[in-house]
Each structure stands twice: as structure tokens, then as C-alpha cells.
Amino acid sequence: MNILVTGGTGYIGSHTCVELLNSNHSVVIVDNLINSKIETIDKIQEITGKDVVFYEKDVTNKESVDEIFSNHKFDGIIHFAGLKAVGESVSKPLDYYFNNLVSTMVLSKACIKYGVNKFVFSSSATVYGDNKVPFIETMELLKTTNPYGETKAMSERILTDTSLANSEFSVALLRYFNPVGAHESGLIGESPNGIPNNLMPFVSKVAKGELKKLSIFGDDYNTVDGTGVRDYIHVVDLAIGHVSAIEKLNSGVNVYNLGTGKGTSVLEIVNAFKEVNKIDIPYEIVERRPGDIASCYADANKAKKELNWEAKKDINEMVRDSWRFEKNYNI
Ligand code: NAD
Ligand code: UDP
């Protein structure tokens, strides 16, 4: 297949491009580089030994998207491009609603116009809100606690309605749990701007000595050790899940959790990082972070059954690969 990957120089997009190329698909990337670097294109090509076509364009811009669709014949699109910082979405809601919703609408419209009938979308487990774990695709979605989460719930609605109105247009809504880790080459990984908000990049910066200590947000949750529990998934497993989703896409709207089905606490992550990488992670327990839930993990059976996909890498591989990338990056 010839696949358009929006946000393909970003964290999950770059790993997915590698797996698509490894599976002999061809890839056209569009990214405006607002949260990624042009060098990632060379890294993707270096890892795979294959070429990609790259457009530095904004996918909220209808003319730019039209130009790309008229230059290529695509079999499908994987739409990663979006803004993703939860805290920033609270202070800049309009930027988030505009970027994340307009991009989904402009790209869907182009798909209908140019007859591109496979659309894979990056959604998030955040759409489940504070449901009872494990989260399963058939659950009623609960209110999200921030504009970022709303953009994911709304994009799911937009794509669902578009598919209902256009029977040829097939959609996969992939609800990611907590992607961590990096490609084993150490060439690509997650490199957030400024001080990281997410646990694993923060722990990696503490390990590197760039940040003094980790603040653990609460140890009084009703969980195994009182700290928050999440379903961490290796980004390479997640990337392979996209290849399965686009190759096996059924008609209509298909919702899949992409997680491991296993919850891990903050302290368990910290201890695994220390043991596997033989490095100390100083931490202190602080107040709960507003908006956080106690536990979030997937029922991962649907993807296994329908996509023949399941996550294979464990927590030790996740902390090892996160640290390998952190050491290689920015030196
Ligand atoms: P990322 O920021 O690394 O990648 C997103 C890419 O999109 C970046 O390269 C950015 O430059 C690009 N981009 C943003 N707006 C654009 C626009 N208007 N036009 C063109 N390019 C644009 O983020 P990621 O972690 O790789 O996430 C990819 C997708 O997965 C996002 O939609 C995100 O919301 C979703 N997601 C991520 C996580 C996570 O924890 N990383 C969890 C659930 C869902
Ligand atoms: N967390 C923490 N300290 C940090 C960042 C995160 O204790 O500096 C905790 C957070 O409270 C949650 C877990 O780590 O229980 C995962 O948080 P992250 O922001 O990575 O993902 P999300 O909350 O979006 O699932």
C-alpha cells in the first residue's frame, strides 16, 4: 500500500513509518515540524534502508492537503498529526480544538474527494474518562477532563459520522494507552520540548542528571502500592499495531484498544528503571496531580482477535530502550 502518514516525524509516527517500510509499504510523510525535527526523516531512512517522500506542510491547510492528495494515489492514511500536551490544552484550548479538529476534517474531506477509503486515527484511552478498569471498546465514554481529551472524543465522532454517510470510507479508531520506549537502534524516540509532563521521559531526564528528582503524584490511590497505575506499551509494539490495523481494516468504523492489558504502578516503573539500567532515580511523593485517575489499563482482546496483534515487549524492555535513546539523544 501507499500510505500517507501525518505527523510522521513525531514520536509514534516515526516508529510506525519504520514498521510500514519494514512491511514493504511505501510512505509519504507530512509534518509541519511543530513538535519534531527534520533529521527524523534521515533516521527513518537509515534504519530501514528505504526512501520516504516528505512534505513540510500543515494539515489544517486545505490547499496544502489538496496538493499532496493530487500528487499521489494513496491507499490509506494514518493521522497522527496533533497537539498532545494535556496541561497546555487547558491554557490554550482554541489552539487544540483548531489544530486537532480542523486537521481531522480537512483530511477526511480530502479522502472522500480523492477516493482514499482507509483512515486510521490516533485516539487515546483518555476518551474512557474515569470508567471502571479494564477499559473495553464497548464502554460508554465518560467526560474527559481537558480540551485535549475532548478533541479525541470529537474526532472519533467526526470520523464515525463521515463513515456512516460514506459507506466506502472505513475507519480505525485506535485508542492508545501509555506509549513508552524507543526503537532499539537508539536513533528515534520521544524528545519532548522543555520539561517533560509524562512519567517515562521525566524519569529518563532524572537518570541523565538533567532533572534533580522525580515527583510522584500521590501514593494514596486505591492501587497495588498507592501510586497511579497505567498500561505502558512499547512504542514499537504500538507501531506494529498500526500496520495490522491498516492491513486488516474492516468496512465501517472499527474501534481498538492498543495496550498490553496489564497495569503497572509509578513505583514499579521507577524500580524497573533502576534495576535494568543500574542507575538511581531519586524521587519524592507529592500531592496528586489534578485530573489524574487511579488506574487505566486496557482490555486488549479485541485487537488480538480481529487484528491478530498483541503487544510483546515487557516493562524491562521499555525502560531499557527509553534509557538507550535518552543517552544517545542530545549528546
Ligand atoms: P508527537 O508530538 O511526537 O507527534 C505529532 C506530530 O504531529 C509532530 O511531529 C508535530 O510536528 C506534528 N503536527 C502537529 N500538528 C500538525 C499539523 N497541523 N500539521 C502537520 N503536522 C502537525 O506526538 P506523538 O506522541 O507521536 O502522538 C501522535 C498522535 O498520537 C497524536 O495525535 C497524539 O494525540 C496521539 N496520542 C499520543 C499519546 C502519547 O502518549 N504519546 C497517547 C494517546 C494518543
Ligand atoms: N506521574 C508522576 N510524576 C510525573 C509524571 C507522571 O507521578 O512527573 C504519574 C501520573 O500521576 C500517572 C502516571 O505517572 O499516574 C502516568 O502519567 P503520564 O502523564 O505519563 O500519563 P497519563 O497520566 O496521561 O496516563
XYZ file of C-alpha atoms and ligand atoms in Angstrom:
400
model
C 0.000 0.000 0.000
C 0.970 3.621 -0.473
C 0.220 5.333 2.839
C 0.054 8.994 3.838
C 1.356 9.410 7.386
C 0.524 12.761 9.003
C 2.747 13.629 11.956
C 5.224 11.049 10.656
C 8.312 12.752 12.110
C 6.768 12.647 15.600
C 7.288 10.012 18.272
C 4.696 7.371 17.377
C 4.540 8.361 13.697
C 8.277 7.832 13.100
C 8.213 4.338 14.638
C 5.129 3.494 12.580
C 6.827 4.659 9.362
C 9.700 2.273 10.147
C 7.311 -0.665 10.626
C 5.290 0.213 7.494
C 8.501 0.327 5.429
C 9.702 -2.934 7.018
C 6.410 -4.480 5.864
C 7.066 -3.255 2.295
C 4.530 -0.435 2.226
C 5.521 2.935 0.791
C 5.206 6.050 2.879
C 4.582 9.743 2.254
C 5.043 11.874 5.382
C 3.504 15.259 6.051
C 4.500 17.178 9.176
C 4.796 20.882 9.977
C 7.653 20.112 12.443
C 5.931 21.974 15.277
C 6.962 19.183 17.665
C 9.578 17.189 15.749
C 12.769 17.513 13.765
C 13.527 17.143 10.063
C 16.513 14.858 10.922
C 13.998 12.135 11.810
C 13.456 11.579 8.080
C 17.142 10.594 7.679
C 16.907 8.337 10.727
C 13.839 6.521 9.366
C 15.695 6.032 6.073
C 18.866 4.921 7.867
C 17.024 2.312 9.956
C 15.037 0.860 7.047
C 17.346 1.457 4.065
C 14.298 2.809 2.207
C 13.287 6.255 0.996
C 10.252 8.248 2.031
C 8.662 11.330 0.477
C 8.396 14.269 2.897
C 6.210 17.396 2.829
C 6.749 20.138 5.401
C 3.138 21.308 5.482
C 0.326 21.981 7.925
C -2.580 19.533 7.582
C -5.121 22.106 8.772
C -4.386 23.906 5.485
C -6.831 22.726 2.832
C -4.699 23.871 -0.142
C -1.601 22.056 1.159
C -3.552 18.860 1.753
C -5.133 19.117 -1.693
C -1.691 19.474 -3.274
C -0.432 16.309 -1.542
C -3.503 14.247 -2.459
C -3.329 15.361 -6.079
C 0.382 14.457 -6.325
C -0.054 10.845 -5.076
C -2.514 7.983 -5.183
C -2.949 6.786 -1.595
C -4.445 3.501 -0.417
C -4.861 4.812 3.101
C -3.930 7.435 5.641
C -2.697 7.244 9.228
C -3.410 10.506 11.001
C -1.027 11.163 13.900
C -0.607 14.931 13.483
C -1.935 16.745 16.513
C -1.075 18.687 19.626
C -0.900 16.428 22.681
C 0.106 18.267 25.869
C -2.807 17.925 28.293
C -1.806 20.878 30.520
C -1.199 23.197 27.565
C -4.614 22.278 26.165
C -6.212 23.775 29.289
C -4.381 27.106 28.852
C -4.669 27.190 25.021
C -7.973 25.424 24.261
C -8.554 27.152 20.920
C -5.162 26.082 19.561
C -6.003 22.489 20.469
C -9.563 22.499 19.121
C -8.445 24.205 15.920
C -5.412 22.058 15.183
C -6.798 18.664 16.208
C -10.319 19.040 14.808
C -9.687 21.027 11.627
C -6.901 18.605 10.625
C -9.265 15.634 11.002
C -11.972 17.366 8.952
C -9.678 18.623 6.179
C -8.057 15.190 5.795
C -11.388 13.296 5.850
C -12.766 15.613 3.205
C -9.717 15.077 1.011
C -10.088 11.289 1.448
C -13.697 11.435 0.244
C -12.758 13.720 -2.667
C -9.829 11.581 -3.836
C -11.364 8.165 -3.076
C -8.978 7.203 -0.255
C -11.019 4.721 1.755
C -8.867 3.679 4.709
C -8.434 6.111 7.596
C -6.547 5.162 10.758
C -6.823 7.657 13.616
C -4.680 8.208 16.750
C -7.151 8.287 19.592
C -6.447 7.846 23.268
C -7.559 5.918 26.330
C -8.401 9.326 27.772
C -11.800 9.073 25.997
C -12.839 6.448 28.585
C -12.622 9.029 31.392
C -12.808 7.534 34.876
C -14.523 4.276 33.848
C -14.016 1.013 35.692
C -10.835 -0.847 34.590
C -10.146 -2.670 32.365
C -11.393 -0.319 29.662
C -13.212 -2.114 26.864
C -14.251 -0.723 23.479
C -17.984 -1.214 24.121
C -17.999 1.053 27.221
C -19.916 4.277 27.191
C -17.385 7.102 27.032
C -17.276 9.390 30.062
C -16.484 13.065 30.092
C -12.801 13.825 29.637
C -11.157 16.312 31.980
C -9.416 18.571 29.448
C -9.670 20.062 25.915
C -7.064 17.624 24.544
C -9.242 14.664 25.540
C -12.297 16.384 24.058
C -10.518 16.737 20.694
C -10.003 12.955 20.650
C -13.639 12.200 21.550
C -14.867 14.739 18.959
C -12.542 13.455 16.232
C -13.902 9.953 16.862
C -17.426 11.352 16.354
C -16.459 13.238 13.178
C -14.881 10.136 11.624
C -17.762 7.887 12.717
C -20.369 10.199 11.159
C -18.289 10.546 7.989
C -18.087 6.782 7.637
C -21.825 6.397 8.266
C -22.520 8.871 5.480
C -19.944 7.357 3.075
C -20.161 3.577 3.132
C -16.823 3.130 1.275
C -14.925 5.128 3.907
C -13.521 2.731 6.531
C -12.116 3.972 9.793
C -9.974 2.542 12.597
C -10.117 4.484 15.863
C -7.049 3.340 17.779
C -7.169 4.118 21.477
C -3.593 4.164 22.714
C -2.715 3.541 26.319
C 0.704 4.847 27.507
C 3.355 4.598 24.760
C 6.934 4.495 26.069
C 10.318 3.176 24.939
C 12.131 3.783 21.689
C 13.471 1.987 18.628
C 16.221 -0.456 19.588
C 18.688 1.340 17.282
C 18.515 4.300 19.707
C 18.089 6.575 16.647
C 14.450 7.570 17.175
C 12.433 8.050 20.349
C 10.494 10.589 22.338
C 12.047 14.035 22.730
C 9.535 16.443 24.224
C 10.296 20.160 24.273
C 11.102 21.597 27.701
C 10.389 19.783 30.961
C 8.503 16.548 30.219
C 4.963 16.081 31.543
C 4.869 12.315 31.114
C 6.399 9.847 33.513
C 8.945 7.964 31.366
C 10.625 10.985 29.707
C 10.764 12.642 33.133
C 12.405 9.581 34.712
C 14.906 9.469 31.820
C 15.886 13.112 32.400
C 16.390 12.403 36.119
C 18.576 9.414 35.208
C 20.634 11.667 32.939
C 21.065 14.223 35.741
C 19.220 16.957 33.827
C 16.444 16.986 36.422
C 17.153 16.519 40.137
C 14.345 14.224 41.200
C 11.019 12.764 40.181
C 7.851 13.985 41.881
C 5.446 11.075 42.283
C 1.926 12.448 42.152
C 0.233 10.744 45.116
C 0.696 7.453 46.953
C -2.805 7.171 48.404
C -4.714 5.789 45.405
C -6.563 2.511 45.711
C -3.858 0.608 43.779
C -1.205 -2.023 44.467
C 1.163 0.441 46.225
C -0.925 3.635 46.265
C 0.702 5.195 43.165
C -1.118 5.601 39.827
C -1.443 2.561 37.568
C -1.191 2.774 33.762
C -0.939 0.394 30.817
C 2.519 1.148 29.392
C 3.038 -0.118 25.845
C 6.329 -0.221 23.930
C 6.150 2.219 21.010
C 7.412 -0.437 18.569
C 4.534 -2.749 19.550
C 2.173 0.189 19.102
C 3.669 0.939 15.675
C 3.185 -2.676 14.575
C -0.446 -2.384 15.731
C -0.946 0.336 13.094
C 0.404 -1.892 10.336
C -2.076 -4.607 11.369
C -4.919 -2.087 11.629
C -4.462 -0.681 8.123
C -3.787 -4.081 6.535
C -6.791 -5.753 8.153
C -9.229 -2.839 8.221
C -12.879 -3.933 8.025
C -15.513 -1.717 6.456
C -17.287 0.830 8.662
C -15.999 2.068 11.989
C -13.634 -0.130 13.988
C -12.530 0.787 17.484
C -9.484 -0.910 19.021
C -7.624 -0.529 22.283
C -3.888 -0.701 21.736
C -2.490 -1.607 25.135
C -0.937 -4.604 26.861
C -3.873 -5.316 29.174
C -1.540 -5.044 32.165
C -1.330 -2.201 34.678
C 1.964 -1.020 36.193
C 2.336 1.495 39.049
C 4.636 4.519 39.096
C 6.820 2.885 41.746
C 7.052 -0.312 39.695
C 8.277 1.743 36.715
C 10.846 3.553 38.861
C 12.125 0.289 40.333
C 12.342 -1.415 36.921
C 14.251 1.593 35.519
C 16.709 1.467 38.433
C 17.291 -2.277 38.243
C 17.532 -2.732 34.472
C 19.644 0.363 33.815
C 21.629 0.213 37.068
C 21.026 3.873 37.775
C 19.469 5.678 40.723
C 16.221 7.648 40.388
C 15.751 9.983 43.359
C 12.073 10.736 43.998
C 9.667 12.302 46.462
C 5.967 11.758 46.986
C 3.923 14.915 46.375
C 0.231 15.821 46.048
C -1.974 14.102 43.478
C -1.987 15.785 40.048
C -5.405 17.352 39.308
C -7.389 15.376 36.725
C -5.437 12.112 37.234
C -7.310 8.851 37.698
C -6.095 5.963 39.876
C -5.950 3.222 37.243
C -6.080 2.967 33.479
C -5.472 -0.260 31.574
C -6.913 -1.950 28.541
C -8.935 -4.979 27.768
C -6.755 -5.834 24.762
C -8.693 -8.845 23.479
C -10.476 -7.242 20.517
C -7.279 -6.232 18.708
C -5.840 -9.666 19.372
C -8.889 -11.411 17.937
C -9.587 -9.164 14.940
C -6.157 -7.775 14.057
C -4.124 -10.755 15.189
C -1.974 -8.248 17.063
C -0.774 -8.172 20.635
C 1.929 -6.273 22.478
C 5.016 -8.424 23.060
C 7.572 -6.247 24.859
C 7.644 -6.068 28.654
C 8.397 -3.284 31.117
C 12.101 -4.186 31.288
C 12.468 -3.696 27.522
C 10.537 -0.427 27.766
C 12.822 1.092 30.428
C 15.962 -0.247 28.716
C 15.032 1.252 25.329
C 13.855 4.564 26.819
C 17.224 4.968 28.530
C 19.250 3.905 25.482
C 17.552 6.608 23.413
C 17.942 9.237 26.133
C 21.698 8.532 26.313
C 22.127 8.696 22.527
C 19.941 11.735 22.061
C 21.235 15.290 22.504
C 24.890 14.378 23.026
P 4.280 13.998 18.578
O 4.060 15.401 19.004
O 5.624 13.412 18.769
O 3.872 13.824 17.041
C 2.859 14.578 16.432
C 3.432 15.176 15.168
O 2.408 15.941 14.505
C 4.607 16.132 15.422
O 5.701 15.728 14.617
C 4.066 17.509 15.013
O 5.086 18.307 14.472
C 3.001 17.133 14.000
N 1.883 18.093 13.847
C 1.091 18.639 14.815
N 0.157 19.435 14.261
C 0.349 19.374 12.914
C -0.306 19.959 11.808
N -1.349 20.781 11.959
N 0.160 19.690 10.552
C 1.211 18.849 10.377
N 1.873 18.258 11.387
C 1.443 18.531 12.641
O 3.165 13.101 19.313
P 3.016 11.514 19.406
O 3.254 11.137 20.812
O 3.773 10.869 18.326
O 1.449 11.391 19.157
C 0.909 11.113 17.879
C -0.598 11.111 17.985
O -0.996 10.130 18.942
C -1.193 12.437 18.454
O -2.399 12.669 17.753
C -1.464 12.194 19.918
O -2.514 12.992 20.403
C -1.858 10.718 19.905
N -1.649 10.059 21.193
C -0.425 10.107 21.797
C -0.227 9.507 23.031
C 1.093 9.585 23.733
O 1.153 9.340 24.942
N 2.207 9.893 23.063
C -1.290 8.828 23.652
C -2.530 8.777 23.010
C -2.688 9.399 21.769
N 3.406 10.725 37.096
C 4.162 11.060 38.218
N 5.128 12.014 38.079
C 5.384 12.642 36.890
C 4.610 12.286 35.767
C 3.620 11.337 35.915
O 3.957 10.513 39.305
O 6.267 13.522 36.850
C 2.369 9.679 37.228
C 0.955 10.155 36.923
O 0.337 10.655 38.093
C 0.302 8.865 36.407
C 1.466 8.136 35.721
O 2.664 8.685 36.258
O -0.144 8.062 37.499
C 1.486 8.316 34.190
O 1.424 9.690 33.902
P 1.613 10.253 32.423
O 1.488 11.748 32.479
O 2.866 9.688 31.837
O 0.397 9.593 31.609
P -1.192 9.782 31.798
O -1.475 10.354 33.127
O -1.591 10.661 30.680
O -1.746 8.398 31.678
